[in-house]
Coordinates of C-alpha atoms in Angstrom, one line a residue:
M1 CA 21.8 21.5 -2.5
I2 CA 24.0 18.3 -2.3
V3 CA 22.8 15.7 0.3
K4 CA 23.6 12.1 1.1
G5 CA 21.0 9.6 0.1
T6 CA 20.0 6.5 -1.9
Y7 CA 18.8 6.7 -5.5
F8 CA 17.8 4.4 -8.4
Q9 CA 19.3 4.6 -11.8
N10 CA 19.4 2.7 -15.0
D11 CA 22.5 0.4 -14.4
S12 CA 22.7 -3.4 -14.8
E13 CA 25.3 -3.6 -12.0
K14 CA 24.3 -0.8 -9.6
P15 CA 20.7 0.2 -9.9
L16 CA 20.6 1.3 -6.3
V17 CA 23.4 3.6 -5.0
Y18 CA 24.1 5.5 -1.8
G19 CA 26.2 8.8 -2.0
D20 CA 26.0 12.4 -2.9
V21 CA 22.9 13.5 -4.7
E22 CA 21.5 17.0 -5.7
I23 CA 18.0 17.9 -4.6
Q24 CA 16.0 20.7 -6.1
N25 CA 13.0 22.7 -4.9
V26 CA 10.6 22.0 -7.8
K27 CA 7.3 23.7 -7.9
R28 CA 4.4 21.2 -7.7
R29 CA 0.7 21.2 -7.6
R30 CA -1.3 19.1 -5.1
L31 CA -4.7 19.0 -7.1
R32 CA -6.0 20.3 -10.3
G33 CA -7.2 23.9 -9.9
E34 CA -4.7 24.7 -7.1
E35 CA -1.6 26.8 -7.7
E36 CA 1.8 25.4 -7.9
K37 CA 3.9 25.9 -4.7
E38 CA 7.6 25.6 -3.9
G39 CA 8.5 22.8 -1.5
V40 CA 9.4 23.1 2.2
L41 CA 12.8 21.8 3.2
C42 CA 12.4 18.8 5.6
E43 CA 14.6 16.3 7.3
P44 CA 13.5 12.5 6.9
V45 CA 13.4 10.9 10.3
V46 CA 12.0 7.3 10.0
I47 CA 11.5 5.6 6.6
G48 CA 10.0 2.3 5.6
F49 CA 10.9 -0.1 2.9
C50 CA 8.1 -0.9 0.4
G51 CA 7.9 -3.7 -2.1
T52 CA 7.6 -1.0 -4.8
D53 CA 11.2 0.0 -3.9
N54 CA 12.5 -3.6 -4.7
E55 CA 10.5 -3.6 -8.0
L56 CA 12.1 -0.2 -8.9
M57 CA 15.5 -1.6 -8.2
H58 CA 14.8 -4.5 -10.6
M59 CA 13.6 -2.1 -13.2
G60 CA 16.7 0.0 -13.0
S61 CA 18.8 -3.2 -13.5
E62 CA 16.9 -3.8 -16.7
G63 CA 17.2 -0.1 -17.8
R64 CA 13.4 0.5 -17.6
L65 CA 13.3 3.4 -15.1
S66 CA 13.5 6.4 -17.4
A67 CA 9.8 7.2 -17.2
K68 CA 10.0 7.4 -13.4
F69 CA 12.8 9.9 -13.2
P70 CA 12.0 13.6 -12.2
E71 CA 12.2 15.9 -15.2
G72 CA 15.7 16.6 -16.3
Q73 CA 17.2 13.9 -14.0
N74 CA 18.7 10.5 -14.7
R75 CA 17.9 9.0 -11.3
L76 CA 15.2 8.8 -8.6
I77 CA 15.7 9.3 -4.9
N78 CA 13.5 6.5 -3.5
G79 CA 11.4 6.3 -0.3
H80 CA 7.8 7.1 0.0
E81 CA 6.8 5.8 3.5
G82 CA 7.7 7.8 6.6
I83 CA 7.8 10.8 8.8
V84 CA 9.9 14.0 8.5
W85 CA 10.9 16.9 10.7
V86 CA 9.9 20.3 9.2
P87 CA 12.5 22.8 10.7
S88 CA 10.7 26.0 9.6
E89 CA 7.5 24.9 11.3
N90 CA 9.1 23.1 14.3
R91 CA 6.9 20.0 13.9
F92 CA 6.8 16.4 12.6
A93 CA 4.8 15.5 9.5
I94 CA 3.7 12.5 7.3
V95 CA 4.3 13.1 3.7
L96 CA 1.3 12.8 1.4
I97 CA 3.1 11.2 -1.5
R98 CA 0.6 11.5 -4.4
G99 CA -0.3 14.7 -6.1
G100 CA -0.5 16.3 -9.5
D101 CA -2.7 18.1 -12.1
S102 CA -5.7 15.9 -11.4
Y103 CA -9.1 16.3 -9.7
D104 CA -8.9 13.0 -7.9
P105 CA -5.4 11.4 -7.3
T106 CA -6.9 8.0 -7.1
R107 CA -8.2 8.0 -10.7
Y108 CA -6.4 10.5 -12.9
T109 CA -7.6 10.7 -16.6
E110 CA -5.9 10.9 -20.0
D111 CA -5.5 14.7 -19.8
E112 CA -4.3 14.8 -16.3
T113 CA -0.8 14.1 -14.7
Y114 CA 0.4 12.9 -11.3
F115 CA 3.6 12.5 -9.3
E116 CA 4.5 10.4 -6.4
Y117 CA 7.4 11.3 -4.0
G118 CA 9.9 8.5 -4.1
C119 CA 8.1 6.5 -6.8
D120 CA 7.3 8.5 -10.0
K121 CA 8.6 11.8 -11.3
A122 CA 9.5 13.2 -7.8
D123 CA 12.3 12.5 -5.4
G124 CA 11.5 10.8 -2.1
L125 CA 12.6 10.4 1.5
F126 CA 15.8 8.4 1.5
C127 CA 18.1 11.4 1.9
D128 CA 19.3 13.8 4.6
K129 CA 17.1 16.6 3.4
Q130 CA 14.3 16.9 0.8
Y131 CA 11.7 19.4 -0.4
F132 CA 8.0 18.6 -0.1
H133 CA 4.9 20.5 -1.1
P134 CA 3.8 22.4 2.0
D135 CA 0.1 21.3 1.8
M136 CA 1.3 17.6 1.5
L137 CA 2.9 17.6 5.0
L138 CA 0.2 16.1 7.1
P139 CA 0.3 16.6 10.9
I140 CA 0.7 13.9 13.4
P141 CA -1.7 13.3 16.3
D142 CA -1.0 15.0 19.7
G143 CA 0.8 12.9 22.4
Y144 CA 3.5 11.1 20.7
V145 CA 6.4 13.7 21.0
T146 CA 8.4 13.9 24.3
D147 CA 11.1 16.6 24.7
G148 CA 11.1 17.3 20.9
K149 CA 11.5 13.6 20.0
L150 CA 9.2 11.0 18.5
D151 CA 8.2 8.0 20.6
L152 CA 9.8 5.1 18.9
A153 CA 6.7 2.9 18.8
F154 CA 4.7 5.6 17.2
A155 CA 7.5 6.3 14.7
K156 CA 7.4 2.7 13.6
K157 CA 3.7 2.8 13.0
M158 CA 4.1 5.9 10.8
V159 CA 5.8 3.8 8.1
F160 CA 2.4 2.4 7.3
P161 CA 0.0 5.3 6.5
D162 CA 0.7 5.0 2.7
P163 CA -0.3 1.3 2.4
F164 CA -3.0 1.5 5.1
A165 CA -4.5 4.5 3.2
C166 CA -4.3 2.4 0.0
M167 CA -6.3 -0.3 1.7
L168 CA -8.9 2.2 2.9
F169 CA -9.3 3.2 -0.7
Q170 CA -9.6 -0.5 -1.7
M171 CA -12.3 -1.1 0.9
E172 CA -14.2 2.0 -0.4
R173 CA -13.9 0.7 -4.0
M174 CA -15.1 -2.8 -3.0
E175 CA -18.1 -1.3 -1.2
D176 CA -18.9 0.9 -4.2
M177 CA -18.6 -2.0 -6.7
G178 CA -20.3 -4.5 -4.5
S179 CA -23.3 -2.2 -4.0
A180 CA -23.6 -1.2 -7.7
H181 CA -23.0 -4.8 -8.9
N182 CA -25.7 -6.6 -6.9
F183 CA -28.2 -4.3 -5.7
R184 CA -30.8 -5.3 -8.2
V185 CA -30.6 -8.9 -7.1
A186 CA -31.0 -7.6 -3.4
M187 CA -34.1 -5.6 -4.4
K188 CA -35.8 -8.8 -5.7
K189 CA -34.5 -11.0 -2.9
Y190 CA -35.5 -8.8 0.0
Q191 CA -38.4 -6.9 -1.8
C192 CA -37.0 -3.5 -0.8
D193 CA -36.3 -0.2 -2.6
E194 CA -33.1 0.7 -4.4
T195 CA -31.6 2.6 -1.5
K196 CA -32.0 -0.3 1.0
A197 CA -30.8 -2.8 -1.6
R198 CA -27.6 -0.9 -2.2
E199 CA -26.8 -0.9 1.5
I200 CA -27.5 -4.7 1.6
A201 CA -25.4 -5.4 -1.4
K202 CA -22.6 -3.3 0.0
E203 CA -22.5 -5.5 3.1
E204 CA -23.1 -8.8 1.4
V205 CA -20.2 -8.5 -1.0
F206 CA -17.9 -9.3 2.1
D207 CA -20.0 -12.4 3.1
R208 CA -17.3 -14.9 2.0
T209 CA -14.0 -13.1 1.4
V210 CA -10.7 -14.7 0.3
I211 CA -7.5 -12.7 0.7
F212 CA -4.9 -14.6 -1.3
G213 CA -1.5 -13.6 0.1
L214 CA -0.5 -12.4 3.5
G215 CA 1.8 -9.5 3.4
T216 CA 1.1 -6.2 5.1
T217 CA -1.4 -5.1 2.5
G218 CA -3.3 -8.3 2.8
M219 CA -3.4 -8.0 6.6
F220 CA -4.5 -4.4 6.4
I221 CA -7.5 -5.0 4.2
G222 CA -8.5 -8.0 6.3
D223 CA -8.3 -5.8 9.3
L224 CA -10.4 -2.9 7.8
I225 CA -13.1 -5.3 6.3
L226 CA -13.7 -6.9 9.7
R227 CA -13.6 -3.5 11.5
N228 CA -16.3 -2.2 9.2
H229 CA -18.2 -5.3 8.4
P230 CA -18.0 -7.5 11.4
R231 CA -20.4 -10.2 10.0
A232 CA -18.1 -10.9 7.2
K233 CA -16.2 -14.2 6.9
V234 CA -12.6 -13.5 5.9
L235 CA -10.2 -16.2 5.0
F236 CA -6.4 -15.6 4.5
V237 CA -4.7 -18.0 2.2
A238 CA -0.8 -18.1 2.2
R239 CA 2.1 -20.6 2.5
S240 CA 3.3 -19.7 6.0
P241 CA 2.6 -22.1 8.9
K242 CA -0.2 -20.9 11.1
E243 CA 2.0 -20.8 14.1
S244 CA 4.5 -18.4 12.4
P245 CA 4.9 -14.9 13.9
K246 CA 3.5 -13.3 10.8
V247 CA 0.3 -15.4 10.7
S248 CA -0.2 -15.4 14.4
F249 CA 0.0 -11.6 14.5
A250 CA -2.4 -11.1 11.5
L251 CA -5.0 -13.5 13.0
Q252 CA -4.8 -11.8 16.4
Q253 CA -5.1 -8.4 14.8
T254 CA -8.0 -9.3 12.5
N255 CA -9.8 -12.3 13.9
A256 CA -10.0 -13.7 10.4
E257 CA -9.5 -17.4 9.5
Y258 CA -6.5 -18.9 8.0
L259 CA -5.7 -21.7 5.4
Q260 CA -2.1 -22.8 4.8
N261 CA -1.4 -23.7 1.3
T262 CA 0.3 -27.1 1.5
Y263 CA -1.7 -28.7 -1.3
D264 CA -0.2 -30.7 -4.1
S265 CA -2.5 -29.2 -6.7
E266 CA -4.5 -26.0 -7.3
A267 CA -7.7 -28.0 -7.5
E268 CA -7.1 -29.4 -4.0
L269 CA -6.4 -25.9 -2.7
A270 CA -9.5 -24.5 -4.3
A271 CA -11.6 -27.2 -2.8
A272 CA -10.2 -26.5 0.6
I273 CA -10.9 -22.8 0.3
V274 CA -14.5 -23.4 -0.7
G275 CA -14.9 -25.9 2.2
K276 CA -13.3 -23.4 4.7
L277 CA -15.6 -20.6 3.5
G278 CA -18.7 -22.8 3.5
G279 CA -19.3 -21.8 -0.1
R280 CA -17.8 -20.1 -3.1
A281 CA -16.4 -16.7 -2.5
T282 CA -18.4 -13.5 -2.9
L283 CA -15.1 -11.5 -3.0
F284 CA -11.6 -12.6 -3.9
I285 CA -8.7 -10.2 -3.2
G286 CA -5.3 -11.1 -4.9
V287 CA -2.3 -9.7 -3.0
S288 CA 0.2 -12.5 -3.4
G289 CA 1.8 -11.2 -6.5
S290 CA 1.6 -14.6 -8.2
N291 CA -0.3 -15.9 -11.2
V292 CA -1.9 -18.6 -8.9
E293 CA -4.4 -16.0 -7.8
H294 CA -6.5 -15.8 -11.0
R295 CA -6.4 -19.6 -11.7
I296 CA -7.7 -20.3 -8.2
A297 CA -10.4 -17.7 -8.6
F298 CA -11.5 -18.3 -12.1
E299 CA -10.2 -21.7 -13.5
Q300 CA -10.7 -23.5 -10.2
G301 CA -14.1 -21.8 -9.6
V302 CA -13.4 -20.3 -6.1
L303 CA -15.1 -17.0 -7.0
G304 CA -18.9 -17.6 -7.0
C305 CA -21.6 -16.2 -9.2
N306 CA -22.0 -12.4 -9.0
G307 CA -18.5 -12.4 -7.3
V308 CA -16.1 -9.5 -7.3
Y309 CA -12.3 -10.0 -8.0
N310 CA -10.0 -7.3 -6.6
S311 CA -6.6 -7.5 -8.3
F312 CA -4.1 -5.6 -6.1
S313 CA -1.0 -7.5 -7.1
L314 CA 1.4 -5.8 -9.4
G315 CA 2.9 -8.1 -12.0
P316 CA 0.6 -11.0 -12.5
K317 CA -1.6 -11.3 -15.6
I318 CA -5.3 -12.1 -15.3
T319 CA -7.0 -14.6 -17.7
F320 CA -10.4 -16.1 -17.7
D321 CA -12.7 -18.2 -19.8
T322 CA -15.2 -15.7 -21.2
M323 CA -18.1 -18.2 -21.2
P324 CA -18.3 -18.9 -17.4
F325 CA -17.0 -15.3 -16.8
G326 CA -20.1 -13.8 -18.5
F327 CA -22.7 -16.2 -17.4
E328 CA -21.5 -16.2 -13.7
N329 CA -21.5 -12.3 -13.9
H330 CA -18.1 -11.8 -12.5
L331 CA -16.7 -8.3 -11.9
I332 CA -12.9 -7.6 -12.0
L333 CA -11.7 -4.5 -10.0
G334 CA -8.2 -3.0 -10.3
S335 CA -7.3 0.2 -8.7
I336 CA -4.4 1.6 -6.7
N337 CA -3.6 4.7 -4.7
F338 CA -5.5 7.0 -2.3
R339 CA -6.8 10.5 -1.4
Q340 CA -5.6 12.7 1.3
D341 CA -8.6 11.9 3.4
H342 CA -7.7 8.3 3.3
M343 CA -4.2 9.1 4.5
E344 CA -5.4 11.3 7.3
K345 CA -7.7 8.5 8.5
A346 CA -5.0 6.0 8.3
I347 CA -2.7 8.0 10.5
G348 CA -5.3 8.2 13.2
L349 CA -6.2 4.5 13.1
L350 CA -2.5 3.4 13.0
A351 CA -1.6 5.6 16.1
Q352 CA -4.0 3.5 18.1
S353 CA -2.8 0.2 16.7
H354 CA -0.2 -2.4 17.6
Y355 CA 1.4 -2.5 14.1
D356 CA 4.8 -1.3 15.5
E357 CA 5.3 -4.9 16.6
I358 CA 5.8 -6.1 13.1
V359 CA 8.4 -3.4 12.2
E360 CA 12.1 -4.3 12.5
L361 CA 14.8 -1.8 12.2
I362 CA 17.9 -1.9 10.1
D363 CA 20.9 0.2 11.0
K364 CA 21.3 3.2 8.7
E365 CA 25.1 2.7 8.5
E366 CA 24.5 -1.0 7.5
F367 CA 22.0 0.0 4.8
A368 CA 24.1 2.9 3.5
A369 CA 27.2 0.7 3.2
D370 CA 25.6 -1.7 0.9
P371 CA 22.0 -0.9 0.0
M372 CA 21.6 -3.5 -2.8
G373 CA 22.9 -6.1 -0.3
A374 CA 20.6 -5.0 2.4
Y375 CA 17.7 -5.3 -0.1
R376 CA 18.6 -8.7 -1.3
N377 CA 19.9 -10.4 1.9
R378 CA 17.7 -8.8 4.6
I379 CA 14.8 -6.5 3.6
Y380 CA 13.4 -8.5 0.8
S381 CA 15.0 -11.9 1.5
K382 CA 12.8 -15.1 2.2
N383 CA 13.4 -14.7 5.9
A384 CA 12.6 -10.9 5.9
P385 CA 10.2 -9.5 8.6
M386 CA 6.9 -8.2 7.5
K387 CA 8.2 -4.7 7.5
T388 CA 11.6 -3.1 7.7
A389 CA 12.4 0.5 8.5
V390 CA 15.4 2.7 9.1
I391 CA 15.9 5.6 11.5
W392 CA 17.4 8.1 9.2
N393 CA 17.9 10.7 11.8
R394 CA 18.5 9.5 15.4
E395 CA 18.3 13.1 16.7
Y396 CA 14.5 13.1 16.5
V397 CA 13.6 9.7 18.0
N398 CA 13.5 8.5 21.6
I399 CA 15.4 5.3 21.4

C-alpha cells in the first residue's frame, strides 16, 4: 500500500523526506513465546517529535542508518510517540512501540531480538496509514472522546507515554539498584534485618538527587521521584534562567529545587551543587546529553560515597578515575526502554496531568513541505519548545 509520510534514508543531502512510501503488513512477535501476528491497519492522529528522531536524521546524513531499516528496506518511516485511530475496532489507541523475540523488552539478551516502531527495524507513525501489532495497540482511558473525536488537551498529553514510561522504568531500576547497593550499610546503621534494610536503602538512594539537564525526560523523572519518594531532595541543574517558562513549569509540576549553571568553571558549579544539596549527591542522573555530566559527578566529586550514577544521555562518554571510583563504591547504571505495564501506567498518570501545557503544535502542511527545515529551524532549534507535536489527521481531533 502506498501512503504519504516522512522517512529517513542514508543521504548526505536529504536524510529526511516527505512523499510516497510503501507500507507492508509484516508479521511481528510482541514477546518471546507468543505467536507472530499480522498488523492491524491504523490511521495516525497526533504524533510527537522526539530527540531520537533528530539523532536518526543526523545518522542518515552520515550514512549510518542501515542497521535501523526494516528488513528488505532502504528507509525507515519515523515516529514513535502518538495516538492512532483503529478503524476496524472503532477506537483510539496508543502504540506500544517496543516488542520482539525477547522475554523482557527492557533487557533483551544476546540470543534475543527486538524492534521499535519508528526507531529500529519497524516503520512508525509519520504516515497516513500504518500496520501495528494488534496486542500493541493500548486502549485510552474513558472520558476523552466527544462525538468520535479526541479532546485536544488529552491528545497532546498522549505524545508522552513513551518517554514517561521510560522514566517509570528508570525509577524502578534506581530503586532496585539503590536497595541492592546499600542495604548492608543500612542493616548495620539501623540494626535491622535484610528486608527492612532493603526498603530503607531503596528510599535513601533519593536523599540528595541531582538531575543534570532539564528536558522532558529530566522533568518526568523528577516528577516521578517526588511522587513516590516525597522526602527526597531533588535538584535540577541546567542553563535556562529560573524564570523561563520551561523551568517555571518544571518546578511547579515537581516541587523540586533548581540551580542555573552560570558558573565560569566546573569546579565552581560542583561546589554550588553540593552547597544547594547540603552534601554530596546520593544519586546523579545525567540527561543533558553533554560530557559535562560525568566530569561534574566524578572528577569534581559531586557524587558521594556509595552513590549511584544513572546515565540516561545518549552520546556522551563516561570516564572516571578507578582509584576514587573503587574506594568510594560508586555504581554506574545505564538502561533504556520500558515494559507494557510501564506504558499503561504512564497513560493513566498523564491523562490526569497538565503536561499538555508544554506541547506546541506545528502545522502538518508546514512540516510536510520542508521536514528537514522544520527540524532544524523550529522543532529542534535553540528556541524550540519543550515538546512539539503535529496533528496528522484533523478529522479525529476536537480543535
